[in-house]
Amino acid sequence: MRIDKYLSNLKYGSRSEIKALIKANKITVNNQKVSDSGLNIDPAKDIIKVFEEEVLYRENVYLLLNKPSGYLSATKDNLHKTVLDLIKAPFNRFDLKICGRLDLDTEGLLILTNDTEFIHNFTNPKKDILKKYYCLLRDKLKDFEVITKGVILKDGKGEDYFTKPCKIEPIDDYSCYIYLSEGKFHQVKRLFQYINNEVVYLKRLAIGEYNLPEELKLGEYLEFRKEEKLCKKQ
């Protein structure tokens, strides 16, 4: 791949700006100054530096984020901060997408990646991937068995749908874990509204095999590989 195209794709600047950086001797490949913006490089093998900082090479990036309340699960928004505002260099140079959204006021586990196949597998309803949430309720937890069997709710378009069975594991009188394999519009909150209760705090703790580490603070994230354990905090 041409070095100007490669660095432009990683948001180091336009091709003309990359050319200007090369002319100013700010870019090296394998510790050699680059003189040609059309130089062909192998990102997987060559060591590329911009302003003496090594360019991170990843074909696919996977981040596990502990989302704080007040951040929108979107790539951009004119009214609210988005979860991508939490991602710093070098990972903010990648075209990250959100794998499994959360409400504005909901905290917890989000996965960000540029791997579209990974996103499809995690968001495909046919996969029945289990999600675990912690719920703090306004009133005492009671009469919840009815919603574990499935109930009729309205979706985001106002149409009726029958929820899939879910599991509720009480913690104490006012809190519980809820496990469900779908994520309709405000589903957890509206399940408890169905039994005249209200979720006052909601946090997602797991998506499938990916669990939210206890030591990961709100707003922090981890890079992970699909085949490996989680790496260090960022």
PDB file of C-alpha atoms in Angstrom:
ATOM      1  CA  MET A   1       0.000   0.000   0.000  1.00  0.00           C
ATOM      2  CA  ARG A   2       1.168   3.543  -0.731  1.00  0.00           C
ATOM      3  CA  ILE A   3       2.323   5.267   2.430  1.00  0.00           C
ATOM      4  CA  ASP A   4       0.251   8.397   1.764  1.00  0.00           C
ATOM      5  CA  LYS A   5      -2.931   6.323   1.410  1.00  0.00           C
ATOM      6  CA  TYR A   6      -2.120   4.261   4.495  1.00  0.00           C
ATOM      7  CA  LEU A   7      -1.517   7.260   6.750  1.00  0.00           C
ATOM      8  CA  SER A   8      -4.477   9.141   5.313  1.00  0.00           C
ATOM      9  CA  ASN A   9      -6.737   6.182   6.131  1.00  0.00           C
ATOM     10  CA  LEU A  10      -5.472   6.388   9.716  1.00  0.00           C
ATOM     11  CA  LYS A  11      -6.444  10.095   9.883  1.00  0.00           C
ATOM     12  CA  TYR A  12      -2.918  11.507   9.967  1.00  0.00           C
ATOM     13  CA  GLY A  13      -4.064  13.987   7.347  1.00  0.00           C
ATOM     14  CA  SER A  14      -5.083  14.272   3.714  1.00  0.00           C
ATOM     15  CA  ARG A  15      -2.740  12.914   1.056  1.00  0.00           C
ATOM     16  CA  SER A  16      -1.478  16.428   0.381  1.00  0.00           C
ATOM     17  CA  GLU A  17      -0.855  16.919   4.109  1.00  0.00           C
ATOM     18  CA  ILE A  18       1.002  13.593   4.267  1.00  0.00           C
ATOM     19  CA  LYS A  19       3.096  14.731   1.311  1.00  0.00           C
ATOM     20  CA  ALA A  20       3.953  17.928   3.200  1.00  0.00           C
ATOM     21  CA  LEU A  21       4.980  15.909   6.265  1.00  0.00           C
ATOM     22  CA  ILE A  22       7.232  13.765   4.089  1.00  0.00           C
ATOM     23  CA  LYS A  23       8.797  16.875   2.568  1.00  0.00           C
ATOM     24  CA  ALA A  24       9.438  18.141   6.112  1.00  0.00           C
ATOM     25  CA  ASN A  25      11.177  14.839   7.010  1.00  0.00           C
ATOM     26  CA  LYS A  26       8.579  13.975   9.658  1.00  0.00           C
ATOM     27  CA  ILE A  27       7.883  10.431   8.432  1.00  0.00           C
ATOM     28  CA  THR A  28      10.238   7.441   8.512  1.00  0.00           C
ATOM     29  CA  VAL A  29      10.000   3.818   7.436  1.00  0.00           C
ATOM     30  CA  ASN A  30      12.334   1.414   9.229  1.00  0.00           C
ATOM     31  CA  ASN A  31      14.181   4.443  10.626  1.00  0.00           C
ATOM     32  CA  GLN A  32      14.840   5.825   7.125  1.00  0.00           C
ATOM     33  CA  LYS A  33      13.401   9.193   6.117  1.00  0.00           C
ATOM     34  CA  VAL A  34      10.785   8.940   3.383  1.00  0.00           C
ATOM     35  CA  SER A  35      11.182  11.108   0.290  1.00  0.00           C
ATOM     36  CA  ASP A  36       8.393   9.698  -1.914  1.00  0.00           C
ATOM     37  CA  SER A  37       4.702   9.864  -0.928  1.00  0.00           C
ATOM     38  CA  GLY A  38       4.035   7.018  -3.344  1.00  0.00           C
ATOM     39  CA  LEU A  39       6.373   4.628  -1.512  1.00  0.00           C
ATOM     40  CA  ASN A  40       4.860   1.177  -1.181  1.00  0.00           C
ATOM     41  CA  ILE A  41       4.968  -0.198   2.373  1.00  0.00           C
ATOM     42  CA  ASP A  42       3.856  -3.357   4.172  1.00  0.00           C
ATOM     43  CA  PRO A  43       2.108  -2.167   7.369  1.00  0.00           C
ATOM     44  CA  ALA A  44       2.411  -5.627   8.912  1.00  0.00           C
ATOM     45  CA  LYS A  45       6.211  -5.676   8.568  1.00  0.00           C
ATOM     46  CA  ASP A  46       7.515  -2.132   8.209  1.00  0.00           C
ATOM     47  CA  ILE A  47       8.018   0.188  11.193  1.00  0.00           C
ATOM     48  CA  ILE A  48       6.424   3.492  10.292  1.00  0.00           C
ATOM     49  CA  LYS A  49       6.816   6.596  12.437  1.00  0.00           C
ATOM     50  CA  VAL A  50       5.209  10.034  12.260  1.00  0.00           C
ATOM     51  CA  PHE A  51       6.934  12.720  14.344  1.00  0.00           C
ATOM     52  CA  GLU A  52       9.050   9.864  15.773  1.00  0.00           C
ATOM     53  CA  GLU A  53       5.917   8.124  17.129  1.00  0.00           C
ATOM     54  CA  GLU A  54       5.372   4.586  15.853  1.00  0.00           C
ATOM     55  CA  VAL A  55       2.162   4.055  13.901  1.00  0.00           C
ATOM     56  CA  LEU A  56       0.028   1.301  15.404  1.00  0.00           C
ATOM     57  CA  TYR A  57      -0.806  -1.410  12.893  1.00  0.00           C
ATOM     58  CA  ARG A  58      -3.960  -3.452  13.363  1.00  0.00           C
ATOM     59  CA  GLU A  59      -6.075  -5.024  10.660  1.00  0.00           C
ATOM     60  CA  ASN A  60      -8.898  -5.209  13.192  1.00  0.00           C
ATOM     61  CA  VAL A  61      -9.215  -3.392  16.513  1.00  0.00           C
ATOM     62  CA  TYR A  62     -11.334  -4.668  19.432  1.00  0.00           C
ATOM     63  CA  LEU A  63     -11.996  -2.469  22.467  1.00  0.00           C
ATOM     64  CA  LEU A  64     -13.988  -3.283  25.582  1.00  0.00           C
ATOM     65  CA  LEU A  65     -15.330  -0.060  27.116  1.00  0.00           C
ATOM     66  CA  ASN A  66     -16.920   0.644  30.499  1.00  0.00           C
ATOM     67  CA  LYS A  67     -19.462   3.212  29.327  1.00  0.00           C
ATOM     68  CA  PRO A  68     -20.377   6.023  31.740  1.00  0.00           C
ATOM     69  CA  SER A  69     -23.833   7.554  31.963  1.00  0.00           C
ATOM     70  CA  GLY A  70     -24.290  10.623  29.759  1.00  0.00           C
ATOM     71  CA  TYR A  71     -22.504   9.256  26.705  1.00  0.00           C
ATOM     72  CA  LEU A  72     -24.510   8.332  23.638  1.00  0.00           C
ATOM     73  CA  SER A  73     -23.950   5.003  21.893  1.00  0.00           C
ATOM     74  CA  ALA A  74     -23.358   6.643  18.524  1.00  0.00           C
ATOM     75  CA  THR A  75     -20.422   7.612  16.332  1.00  0.00           C
ATOM     76  CA  LYS A  76     -21.392  11.300  16.373  1.00  0.00           C
ATOM     77  CA  ASP A  77     -24.154  13.518  17.760  1.00  0.00           C
ATOM     78  CA  ASN A  78     -24.817  17.251  17.919  1.00  0.00           C
ATOM     79  CA  LEU A  79     -26.371  17.236  21.406  1.00  0.00           C
ATOM     80  CA  HIS A  80     -24.492  14.678  23.493  1.00  0.00           C
ATOM     81  CA  LYS A  81     -20.996  13.372  23.964  1.00  0.00           C
ATOM     82  CA  THR A  82     -20.582   9.982  22.322  1.00  0.00           C
ATOM     83  CA  VAL A  83     -18.663   6.921  23.464  1.00  0.00           C
ATOM     84  CA  LEU A  84     -16.126   7.558  20.697  1.00  0.00           C
ATOM     85  CA  ASP A  85     -15.155  10.788  22.497  1.00  0.00           C
ATOM     86  CA  LEU A  86     -13.672   8.538  25.204  1.00  0.00           C
ATOM     87  CA  ILE A  87     -11.300   6.801  22.779  1.00  0.00           C
ATOM     88  CA  LYS A  88      -7.827   8.339  22.564  1.00  0.00           C
ATOM     89  CA  ALA A  89      -4.873   7.877  20.215  1.00  0.00           C
ATOM     90  CA  PRO A  90      -3.907   5.637  18.607  1.00  0.00           C
ATOM     91  CA  PHE A  91      -7.259   3.796  18.616  1.00  0.00           C
ATOM     92  CA  ASN A  92      -9.281   6.867  17.649  1.00  0.00           C
ATOM     93  CA  ARG A  93      -7.586   6.707  14.243  1.00  0.00           C
ATOM     94  CA  PHE A  94      -9.573   3.568  13.358  1.00  0.00           C
ATOM     95  CA  ASP A  95     -13.101   3.569  11.945  1.00  0.00           C
ATOM     96  CA  LEU A  96     -14.710   2.056  15.031  1.00  0.00           C
ATOM     97  CA  LYS A  97     -18.330   0.953  15.209  1.00  0.00           C
ATOM     98  CA  ILE A  98     -20.450   0.120  18.260  1.00  0.00           C
ATOM     99  CA  CYS A  99     -21.298  -3.499  18.902  1.00  0.00           C
ATOM    100  CA  GLY A 100     -24.382  -3.582  21.137  1.00  0.00           C
ATOM    101  CA  ARG A 101     -25.734  -0.168  22.117  1.00  0.00           C
ATOM    102  CA  LEU A 102     -26.705   1.156  25.562  1.00  0.00           C
ATOM    103  CA  ASP A 103     -29.130   3.914  26.570  1.00  0.00           C
ATOM    104  CA  LEU A 104     -27.734   7.367  27.375  1.00  0.00           C
ATOM    105  CA  ASP A 105     -28.132   6.881  31.144  1.00  0.00           C
ATOM    106  CA  THR A 106     -27.066   3.208  31.190  1.00  0.00           C
ATOM    107  CA  GLU A 107     -23.532   2.235  32.182  1.00  0.00           C
ATOM    108  CA  GLY A 108     -21.384  -0.781  31.483  1.00  0.00           C
ATOM    109  CA  LEU A 109     -19.987  -3.005  28.814  1.00  0.00           C
ATOM    110  CA  LEU A 110     -19.713  -1.858  25.210  1.00  0.00           C
ATOM    111  CA  ILE A 111     -17.571  -3.398  22.489  1.00  0.00           C
ATOM    112  CA  LEU A 112     -16.081  -1.151  19.805  1.00  0.00           C
ATOM    113  CA  THR A 113     -14.475  -2.600  16.691  1.00  0.00           C
ATOM    114  CA  ASN A 114     -13.893  -2.110  12.978  1.00  0.00           C
ATOM    115  CA  ASP A 115     -14.549  -5.823  12.338  1.00  0.00           C
ATOM    116  CA  THR A 116     -17.934  -5.876  10.593  1.00  0.00           C
ATOM    117  CA  GLU A 117     -18.201  -9.665  10.717  1.00  0.00           C
ATOM    118  CA  PHE A 118     -17.674  -9.606  14.493  1.00  0.00           C
ATOM    119  CA  ILE A 119     -20.395  -6.959  14.852  1.00  0.00           C
ATOM    120  CA  HIS A 120     -22.805  -8.989  12.709  1.00  0.00           C
ATOM    121  CA  ASN A 121     -22.273 -12.108  14.811  1.00  0.00           C
ATOM    122  CA  PHE A 122     -22.896 -10.208  18.045  1.00  0.00           C
ATOM    123  CA  THR A 123     -25.929  -8.229  16.904  1.00  0.00           C
ATOM    124  CA  ASN A 124     -27.694 -10.923  14.855  1.00  0.00           C
ATOM    125  CA  PRO A 125     -30.866 -11.842  16.817  1.00  0.00           C
ATOM    126  CA  LYS A 126     -30.596 -15.429  15.581  1.00  0.00           C
ATOM    127  CA  LYS A 127     -27.354 -15.872  17.540  1.00  0.00           C
ATOM    128  CA  ASP A 128     -29.213 -15.562  20.889  1.00  0.00           C
ATOM    129  CA  ILE A 129     -26.161 -14.105  22.628  1.00  0.00           C
ATOM    130  CA  LEU A 130     -26.892 -13.719  26.338  1.00  0.00           C
ATOM    131  CA  LYS A 131     -26.436 -10.323  27.999  1.00  0.00           C
ATOM    132  CA  LYS A 132     -26.197  -9.773  31.753  1.00  0.00           C
ATOM    133  CA  TYR A 133     -27.337  -6.579  33.501  1.00  0.00           C
ATOM    134  CA  TYR A 134     -27.343  -5.306  37.059  1.00  0.00           C
ATOM    135  CA  CYS A 135     -30.601  -3.541  37.980  1.00  0.00           C
ATOM    136  CA  LEU A 136     -31.396  -1.331  40.959  1.00  0.00           C
ATOM    137  CA  LEU A 137     -35.145  -0.877  41.367  1.00  0.00           C
ATOM    138  CA  ARG A 138     -37.392   1.828  42.817  1.00  0.00           C
ATOM    139  CA  ASP A 139     -39.624  -0.672  44.621  1.00  0.00           C
ATOM    140  CA  LYS A 140     -39.073  -4.083  46.127  1.00  0.00           C
ATOM    141  CA  LEU A 141     -38.524  -6.884  43.643  1.00  0.00           C
ATOM    142  CA  LYS A 142     -41.658  -9.026  43.495  1.00  0.00           C
ATOM    143  CA  ASP A 143     -44.029 -10.659  41.012  1.00  0.00           C
ATOM    144  CA  PHE A 144     -41.251 -10.814  38.445  1.00  0.00           C
ATOM    145  CA  GLU A 145     -41.890 -14.377  37.266  1.00  0.00           C
ATOM    146  CA  VAL A 146     -44.374 -13.184  34.646  1.00  0.00           C
ATOM    147  CA  ILE A 147     -41.755 -11.211  32.708  1.00  0.00           C
ATOM    148  CA  THR A 148     -39.292 -14.122  32.723  1.00  0.00           C
ATOM    149  CA  LYS A 149     -41.755 -16.104  30.603  1.00  0.00           C
ATOM    150  CA  GLY A 150     -42.176 -13.347  28.014  1.00  0.00           C
ATOM    151  CA  VAL A 151     -44.702 -10.502  27.741  1.00  0.00           C
ATOM    152  CA  ILE A 152     -46.080  -8.223  25.018  1.00  0.00           C
ATOM    153  CA  LEU A 153     -44.320  -4.839  24.774  1.00  0.00           C
ATOM    154  CA  LYS A 154     -44.097  -2.048  22.207  1.00  0.00           C
ATOM    155  CA  ASP A 155     -40.933  -1.740  20.141  1.00  0.00           C
ATOM    156  CA  GLY A 156     -39.305   1.524  19.058  1.00  0.00           C
ATOM    157  CA  LYS A 157     -41.855   1.854  16.240  1.00  0.00           C
ATOM    158  CA  GLY A 158     -44.842   1.350  18.544  1.00  0.00           C
ATOM    159  CA  GLU A 159     -45.536  -2.161  17.315  1.00  0.00           C
ATOM    160  CA  ASP A 160     -46.311  -5.089  19.599  1.00  0.00           C
ATOM    161  CA  TYR A 161     -43.785  -7.857  20.065  1.00  0.00           C
ATOM    162  CA  PHE A 162     -43.553 -10.799  22.449  1.00  0.00           C
ATOM    163  CA  THR A 163     -40.319 -10.791  24.418  1.00  0.00           C
ATOM    164  CA  LYS A 164     -38.151 -13.863  24.619  1.00  0.00           C
ATOM    165  CA  PRO A 165     -37.917 -15.637  27.996  1.00  0.00           C
ATOM    166  CA  CYS A 166     -35.317 -14.160  30.327  1.00  0.00           C
ATOM    167  CA  LYS A 167     -33.804 -15.012  33.706  1.00  0.00           C
ATOM    168  CA  ILE A 168     -33.921 -12.835  36.829  1.00  0.00           C
ATOM    169  CA  GLU A 169     -31.583 -13.535  39.733  1.00  0.00           C
ATOM    170  CA  PRO A 170     -32.477 -11.535  42.890  1.00  0.00           C
ATOM    171  CA  ILE A 171     -29.581 -10.000  44.859  1.00  0.00           C
ATOM    172  CA  ASP A 172     -31.594  -8.326  47.615  1.00  0.00           C
ATOM    173  CA  ASP A 173     -35.012  -6.663  48.001  1.00  0.00           C
ATOM    174  CA  TYR A 174     -34.239  -3.881  45.534  1.00  0.00           C
ATOM    175  CA  SER A 175     -31.656  -5.255  43.108  1.00  0.00           C
ATOM    176  CA  CYS A 176     -31.136  -8.171  40.754  1.00  0.00           C
ATOM    177  CA  TYR A 177     -29.293  -9.511  37.751  1.00  0.00           C
ATOM    178  CA  ILE A 178     -31.282  -9.973  34.570  1.00  0.00           C
ATOM    179  CA  TYR A 179     -30.141 -12.150  31.668  1.00  0.00           C
ATOM    180  CA  LEU A 180     -31.696 -11.801  28.221  1.00  0.00           C
ATOM    181  CA  SER A 181     -30.768 -12.636  24.658  1.00  0.00           C
ATOM    182  CA  GLU A 182     -32.355  -9.676  22.895  1.00  0.00           C
ATOM    183  CA  GLY A 183     -32.111  -5.918  23.185  1.00  0.00           C
ATOM    184  CA  LYS A 184     -35.270  -4.214  22.033  1.00  0.00           C
ATOM    185  CA  PHE A 185     -36.016  -0.529  22.632  1.00  0.00           C
ATOM    186  CA  HIS A 186     -35.451   0.176  26.399  1.00  0.00           C
ATOM    187  CA  GLN A 187     -36.297  -3.469  26.971  1.00  0.00           C
ATOM    188  CA  VAL A 188     -34.955  -3.993  30.508  1.00  0.00           C
ATOM    189  CA  LYS A 189     -36.599  -0.799  31.776  1.00  0.00           C
ATOM    190  CA  ARG A 190     -39.910  -1.589  30.144  1.00  0.00           C
ATOM    191  CA  LEU A 191     -39.950  -5.168  31.409  1.00  0.00           C
ATOM    192  CA  PHE A 192     -39.955  -3.835  34.960  1.00  0.00           C
ATOM    193  CA  GLN A 193     -42.475  -1.133  34.034  1.00  0.00           C
ATOM    194  CA  TYR A 194     -44.730  -4.016  33.010  1.00  0.00           C
ATOM    195  CA  ILE A 195     -44.865  -5.100  36.679  1.00  0.00           C
ATOM    196  CA  ASN A 196     -45.267  -1.493  37.906  1.00  0.00           C
ATOM    197  CA  ASN A 197     -41.661  -1.056  38.981  1.00  0.00           C
ATOM    198  CA  GLU A 198     -38.892   1.222  37.742  1.00  0.00           C
ATOM    199  CA  VAL A 199     -35.201   0.701  37.021  1.00  0.00           C
ATOM    200  CA  VAL A 200     -33.323   3.557  38.709  1.00  0.00           C
ATOM    201  CA  TYR A 201     -29.840   2.300  37.775  1.00  0.00           C
ATOM    202  CA  LEU A 202     -28.810  -0.095  35.037  1.00  0.00           C
ATOM    203  CA  LYS A 203     -25.402  -1.511  34.145  1.00  0.00           C
ATOM    204  CA  ARG A 204     -24.466  -4.147  31.577  1.00  0.00           C
ATOM    205  CA  LEU A 205     -21.958  -6.622  32.962  1.00  0.00           C
ATOM    206  CA  ALA A 206     -21.504  -9.149  30.154  1.00  0.00           C
ATOM    207  CA  ILE A 207     -22.138  -9.840  26.474  1.00  0.00           C
ATOM    208  CA  GLY A 208     -21.732 -13.514  25.679  1.00  0.00           C
ATOM    209  CA  GLU A 209     -18.263 -14.602  26.806  1.00  0.00           C
ATOM    210  CA  TYR A 210     -17.040 -11.032  27.352  1.00  0.00           C
ATOM    211  CA  ASN A 211     -17.340  -9.838  30.960  1.00  0.00           C
ATOM    212  CA  LEU A 212     -16.766  -6.349  32.319  1.00  0.00           C
ATOM    213  CA  PRO A 213     -13.632  -6.492  34.528  1.00  0.00           C
ATOM    214  CA  GLU A 214     -14.255  -5.182  38.035  1.00  0.00           C
ATOM    215  CA  GLU A 215     -11.080  -3.078  37.940  1.00  0.00           C
ATOM    216  CA  LEU A 216     -12.093  -1.251  34.746  1.00  0.00           C
ATOM    217  CA  LYS A 217     -13.292   2.219  35.784  1.00  0.00           C
ATOM    218  CA  LEU A 218     -16.024   4.193  34.060  1.00  0.00           C
ATOM    219  CA  GLY A 219     -14.684   5.687  30.837  1.00  0.00           C
ATOM    220  CA  GLU A 220     -11.742   3.276  30.642  1.00  0.00           C
ATOM    221  CA  TYR A 221     -11.276   0.647  27.962  1.00  0.00           C
ATOM    222  CA  LEU A 222      -9.195  -2.396  27.128  1.00  0.00           C
ATOM    223  CA  GLU A 223      -7.855  -3.612  23.841  1.00  0.00           C
ATOM    224  CA  PHE A 224      -8.392  -7.330  23.352  1.00  0.00           C
ATOM    225  CA  ARG A 225      -7.819  -9.911  20.658  1.00  0.00           C
ATOM    226  CA  LYS A 226     -10.508 -12.428  19.843  1.00  0.00           C
ATOM    227  CA  GLU A 227      -8.086 -15.277  20.536  1.00  0.00           C
ATOM    228  CA  GLU A 228      -6.378 -13.788  23.605  1.00  0.00           C
ATOM    229  CA  LYS A 229      -7.054 -12.525  27.103  1.00  0.00           C
ATOM    230  CA  LEU A 230      -7.706  -8.837  27.753  1.00  0.00           C
ATOM    231  CA  CYS A 231      -4.702  -6.540  27.556  1.00  0.00           C
ATOM    232  CA  LYS A 232      -3.753  -3.557  29.690  1.00  0.00           C
ATOM    233  CA  LYS A 233      -6.035  -0.638  30.448  1.00  0.00           C
ATOM    234  CA  GLN A 234      -5.802   2.500  28.309  1.00  0.00           C
TER     235      GLN A 234
END
